[in-house]
mmCIF file of C-alpha atoms in Angstrom:
data_model
loop_
_atom_site.group_PDB
_atom_site.id
_atom_site.type_symbol
_atom_site.label_atom_id
_atom_site.label_comp_id
_atom_site.label_asym_id
_atom_site.label_seq_id
_atom_site.Cartn_x
_atom_site.Cartn_y
_atom_site.Cartn_z
ATOM 1 C CA MET A 5 -26.344 -41.795 -21.707
ATOM 2 C CA TYR A 6 -28.481 -42.953 -24.982
ATOM 3 C CA GLN A 7 -27.502 -42.483 -28.197
ATOM 4 C CA HIS A 8 -29.760 -41.980 -31.168
ATOM 5 C CA ILE A 9 -28.526 -42.700 -34.761
ATOM 6 C CA VAL A 10 -29.482 -40.386 -37.222
ATOM 7 C CA LYS A 11 -31.331 -42.468 -40.009
ATOM 8 C CA PRO A 12 -32.160 -41.051 -43.715
ATOM 9 C CA GLY A 13 -34.245 -38.541 -43.708
ATOM 10 C CA GLU A 14 -34.299 -36.903 -40.067
ATOM 11 C CA THR A 15 -33.676 -33.964 -38.969
ATOM 12 C CA LEU A 16 -32.640 -32.732 -36.062
ATOM 13 C CA TRP A 17 -35.572 -30.802 -35.187
ATOM 14 C CA GLY A 18 -37.436 -34.369 -35.917
ATOM 15 C CA ILE A 19 -35.288 -36.229 -33.672
ATOM 16 C CA SER A 20 -35.713 -33.409 -30.597
ATOM 17 C CA GLU A 21 -40.039 -33.896 -31.219
ATOM 18 C CA ASP A 22 -39.256 -38.015 -31.355
ATOM 19 C CA TYR A 23 -37.906 -37.486 -27.567
ATOM 20 C CA ARG A 24 -39.202 -34.697 -26.259
ATOM 21 C CA VAL A 25 -36.322 -32.884 -25.707
ATOM 22 C CA PRO A 26 -35.613 -29.386 -27.052
ATOM 23 C CA TYR A 27 -33.938 -28.336 -29.993
ATOM 24 C CA ALA A 28 -32.136 -26.168 -28.529
ATOM 25 C CA THR A 29 -30.476 -28.559 -25.911
ATOM 26 C CA LEU A 30 -29.649 -31.704 -28.603
ATOM 27 C CA VAL A 31 -27.674 -28.691 -30.385
ATOM 28 C CA GLN A 32 -25.590 -27.691 -27.214
ATOM 29 C CA VAL A 33 -25.355 -30.949 -25.893
ATOM 30 C CA ASN A 34 -23.986 -32.263 -28.912
ATOM 31 C CA GLN A 35 -21.667 -29.114 -29.541
ATOM 32 C CA ILE A 36 -23.744 -29.303 -33.437
ATOM 33 C CA VAL A 37 -22.486 -26.155 -35.272
ATOM 34 C CA SER A 38 -24.545 -26.215 -37.909
ATOM 35 C CA PRO A 39 -27.851 -28.163 -36.819
ATOM 36 C CA ASP A 40 -28.835 -28.630 -40.508
ATOM 37 C CA MET A 41 -25.637 -30.536 -41.761
ATOM 38 C CA ILE A 42 -26.410 -33.553 -39.533
ATOM 39 C CA PHE A 43 -25.628 -36.976 -41.495
ATOM 40 C CA VAL A 44 -26.644 -40.754 -41.678
ATOM 41 C CA GLY A 45 -25.117 -42.929 -38.792
ATOM 42 C CA GLN A 46 -24.306 -39.802 -36.584
ATOM 43 C CA ALA A 47 -24.334 -40.419 -32.939
ATOM 44 C CA ILE A 48 -27.208 -37.813 -31.421
ATOM 45 C CA ILE A 49 -26.442 -37.788 -27.696
ATOM 46 C CA ILE A 50 -30.002 -38.071 -26.144
ATOM 47 C CA PRO A 51 -30.024 -36.058 -22.363
ATOM 48 C CA GLY A 52 -31.871 -37.724 -19.551
ATOM 49 C CA LEU A 53 -32.377 -41.502 -21.123
ATOM 50 C CA PRO A 54 -30.271 -44.222 -19.865
ATOM 51 C CA ASP A 55 -28.272 -46.461 -22.042
ATOM 52 C CA PRO A 56 -30.507 -49.137 -23.076
ATOM 53 C CA SER A 57 -27.888 -51.957 -23.395
ATOM 54 C CA LEU A 58 -27.145 -51.453 -19.413
ATOM 55 C CA LEU A 59 -31.219 -52.056 -18.898
ATOM 56 C CA PRO A 60 -31.636 -55.249 -17.890
ATOM 57 C CA TYR A 61 -35.267 -55.164 -19.736
ATOM 58 C CA SER A 62 -36.342 -55.396 -23.328
ATOM 59 C CA ILE A 63 -39.192 -55.685 -25.299
ATOM 60 C CA VAL A 64 -39.942 -57.268 -28.673
ATOM 61 C CA VAL A 65 -43.373 -56.556 -30.693
ATOM 62 C CA SER A 66 -44.857 -58.505 -33.088
ATOM 63 C CA ILE A 67 -47.331 -56.888 -35.459
ATOM 64 C CA SER A 68 -48.291 -59.923 -36.832
ATOM 65 C CA ASN A 69 -48.515 -62.166 -34.058
ATOM 66 C CA ARG A 70 -50.130 -59.232 -31.996
ATOM 67 C CA THR A 71 -48.119 -59.984 -29.263
ATOM 68 C CA LEU A 72 -45.549 -57.783 -26.733
ATOM 69 C CA THR A 73 -42.860 -60.040 -25.195
ATOM 70 C CA LEU A 74 -40.666 -58.626 -22.251
ATOM 71 C CA LEU A 75 -37.560 -60.342 -22.035
ATOM 72 C CA GLU A 76 -35.087 -59.752 -18.887
ATOM 73 C CA ASN A 77 -31.352 -60.351 -20.189
ATOM 74 C CA GLY A 78 -32.515 -62.121 -23.148
ATOM 75 C CA ILE A 79 -34.926 -64.098 -21.395
ATOM 76 C CA ILE A 80 -38.586 -64.498 -22.338
ATOM 77 C CA VAL A 81 -40.346 -63.118 -19.069
ATOM 78 C CA LYS A 82 -43.791 -62.746 -20.611
ATOM 79 C CA VAL A 83 -45.669 -62.738 -23.644
ATOM 80 C CA TYR A 84 -48.571 -60.218 -23.677
ATOM 81 C CA PRO A 85 -51.633 -60.081 -26.255
ATOM 82 C CA ILE A 86 -51.956 -56.497 -27.671
ATOM 83 C CA ALA A 87 -53.343 -54.531 -30.427
ATOM 84 C CA VAL A 88 -51.720 -53.016 -33.143
ATOM 85 C CA GLY A 89 -52.549 -49.926 -36.003
ATOM 86 C CA ALA A 90 -55.560 -50.465 -38.203
ATOM 87 C CA ILE A 91 -54.231 -50.950 -42.211
ATOM 88 C CA LEU A 92 -54.416 -46.849 -42.808
ATOM 89 C CA HIS A 93 -52.684 -45.859 -39.389
ATOM 90 C CA GLN A 94 -50.040 -48.887 -39.173
ATOM 91 C CA THR A 95 -48.180 -49.377 -36.288
ATOM 92 C CA PRO A 96 -44.195 -48.461 -36.776
ATOM 93 C CA VAL A 97 -41.741 -50.728 -37.594
ATOM 94 C CA GLY A 98 -37.832 -50.376 -36.076
ATOM 95 C CA GLU A 99 -36.178 -49.603 -32.956
ATOM 96 C CA PHE A 100 -37.646 -47.074 -30.158
ATOM 97 C CA VAL A 101 -37.041 -46.604 -26.472
ATOM 98 C CA ILE A 102 -39.241 -45.773 -23.652
ATOM 99 C CA ILE A 103 -38.972 -41.997 -23.132
ATOM 100 C CA ASN A 104 -41.816 -41.388 -20.330
ATOM 101 C CA LYS A 105 -44.463 -43.231 -18.439
ATOM 102 C CA ALA A 106 -48.065 -41.050 -17.112
ATOM 103 C CA PRO A 107 -50.825 -43.102 -15.363
ATOM 104 C CA ASN A 108 -54.047 -42.705 -15.925
ATOM 105 C CA PRO A 109 -54.326 -40.431 -19.195
ATOM 106 C CA GLY A 110 -58.194 -41.163 -19.531
ATOM 107 C CA GLY A 111 -60.524 -42.170 -22.698
ATOM 108 C CA PRO A 112 -59.009 -44.669 -25.075
ATOM 109 C CA PHE A 113 -55.630 -44.972 -23.213
ATOM 110 C CA GLY A 114 -56.256 -46.732 -20.648
ATOM 111 C CA THR A 115 -55.151 -46.644 -17.083
ATOM 112 C CA MET A 116 -51.334 -45.803 -18.386
ATOM 113 C CA TRP A 117 -49.470 -44.791 -21.130
ATOM 114 C CA MET A 118 -45.709 -44.789 -22.185
ATOM 115 C CA SER A 119 -44.513 -42.504 -25.451
ATOM 116 C CA LEU A 120 -41.992 -44.221 -27.418
ATOM 117 C CA SER A 121 -39.494 -42.370 -28.835
ATOM 118 C CA LYS A 122 -41.381 -41.895 -32.480
ATOM 119 C CA LYS A 123 -43.871 -39.151 -31.566
ATOM 120 C CA HIS A 124 -47.255 -39.607 -31.242
ATOM 121 C CA TYR A 125 -46.592 -43.422 -30.447
ATOM 122 C CA GLY A 126 -46.523 -46.085 -27.480
ATOM 123 C CA ILE A 127 -47.727 -48.606 -25.754
ATOM 124 C CA HIS A 128 -50.478 -47.877 -23.599
ATOM 125 C CA GLY A 129 -53.815 -49.478 -21.712
ATOM 126 C CA THR A 130 -57.802 -49.466 -23.572
ATOM 127 C CA ASN A 131 -60.740 -48.298 -22.577
ATOM 128 C CA ASP A 132 -61.772 -51.350 -25.376
ATOM 129 C CA PRO A 133 -60.723 -54.606 -24.254
ATOM 130 C CA ALA A 134 -62.893 -56.257 -26.838
ATOM 131 C CA SER A 135 -59.762 -54.792 -29.319
ATOM 132 C CA ILE A 136 -56.855 -56.845 -27.824
ATOM 133 C CA GLY A 137 -55.773 -58.922 -30.796
ATOM 134 C CA ARG A 138 -56.773 -56.886 -33.445
ATOM 135 C CA ALA A 139 -55.494 -54.173 -35.663
ATOM 136 C CA VAL A 140 -57.568 -51.144 -34.585
ATOM 137 C CA SER A 141 -55.538 -48.923 -33.114
ATOM 138 C CA ARG A 142 -54.158 -45.612 -34.694
ATOM 139 C CA GLY A 143 -50.699 -47.401 -34.492
ATOM 140 C CA CYS A 144 -50.354 -47.930 -31.080
ATOM 141 C CA ILE A 145 -49.583 -51.091 -29.228
ATOM 142 C CA ARG A 146 -52.519 -51.276 -27.216
ATOM 143 C CA MET A 147 -52.884 -53.899 -24.333
ATOM 144 C CA PHE A 148 -54.895 -55.031 -21.323
ATOM 145 C CA ASN A 149 -54.772 -52.312 -18.274
ATOM 146 C CA PRO A 150 -53.421 -54.557 -16.101
ATOM 147 C CA ASP A 151 -50.908 -56.210 -19.011
ATOM 148 C CA VAL A 152 -49.797 -52.591 -18.984
ATOM 149 C CA GLU A 153 -49.747 -51.479 -15.479
ATOM 150 C CA GLU A 154 -47.869 -54.830 -14.914
ATOM 151 C CA LEU A 155 -45.247 -53.502 -17.668
ATOM 152 C CA ALA A 156 -45.132 -50.121 -16.404
ATOM 153 C CA ARG A 157 -43.890 -51.408 -12.910
ATOM 154 C CA THR A 158 -41.232 -53.226 -14.598
ATOM 155 C CA VAL A 159 -39.555 -51.673 -17.145
ATOM 156 C CA PRO A 160 -37.883 -48.686 -16.635
ATOM 157 C CA ILE A 161 -37.227 -45.430 -18.472
ATOM 158 C CA GLY A 162 -35.243 -45.873 -21.681
ATOM 159 C CA THR A 163 -36.037 -49.397 -21.828
ATOM 160 C CA ARG A 164 -35.769 -51.018 -25.843
ATOM 161 C CA VAL A 165 -38.423 -51.660 -27.730
ATOM 162 C CA SER A 166 -38.209 -53.287 -30.695
ATOM 163 C CA ILE A 167 -41.098 -53.215 -33.415
ATOM 164 C CA ARG A 168 -40.944 -55.944 -36.294
ATOM 165 C CA PRO A 169 -43.593 -56.699 -39.000
#
C-alpha cells in the first residue's frame, strides 16, 4: 500500500487530485476526522497503489541531461533520451509514482501516456520526434514512441519516478 507524505503547502484536496482518488475516499481510508488539519510529514494512504519499495523498478529523470534512466533493483537497465519542460513550463522536481497508463492518447502525447502523481504531468510519447533532447514540453517528460511503449510494458503502476534538476 502506497503512503504519500504530506509536504508543506499541500492540502488533502490537492493530494486527491494528484493521485486521482476521490477526496471522500482519502478521508475514509485514512480515518481523517478534520480534513483541514493534515500536517507536514503525515502519511496519507493512497488506496489502489502498491508500495514502490516492493517493486523492482524505479525511474530517475535528469532534467539537465535530458535522460530517463530505468533501474531494476538499483541497477541501470537502460537510459532513454527525453524532452523536458520549456522555461515557462518547467518539469517538476521531486518524487512521484506512476498512477495509470493510457495507450494511444492521441495528439502530442504519442502512443502512450503514463500519469505521474502530480496533476497534469506524465511520461508520454510524441507526435514530434525532433523535439526529443530539447526543453520544449509543457512540463511533461516526452519520449520517442517506441521507447515509451517499451517503458510502459516494463514498469508497473506504482513505479517510483525521481525527477532531478
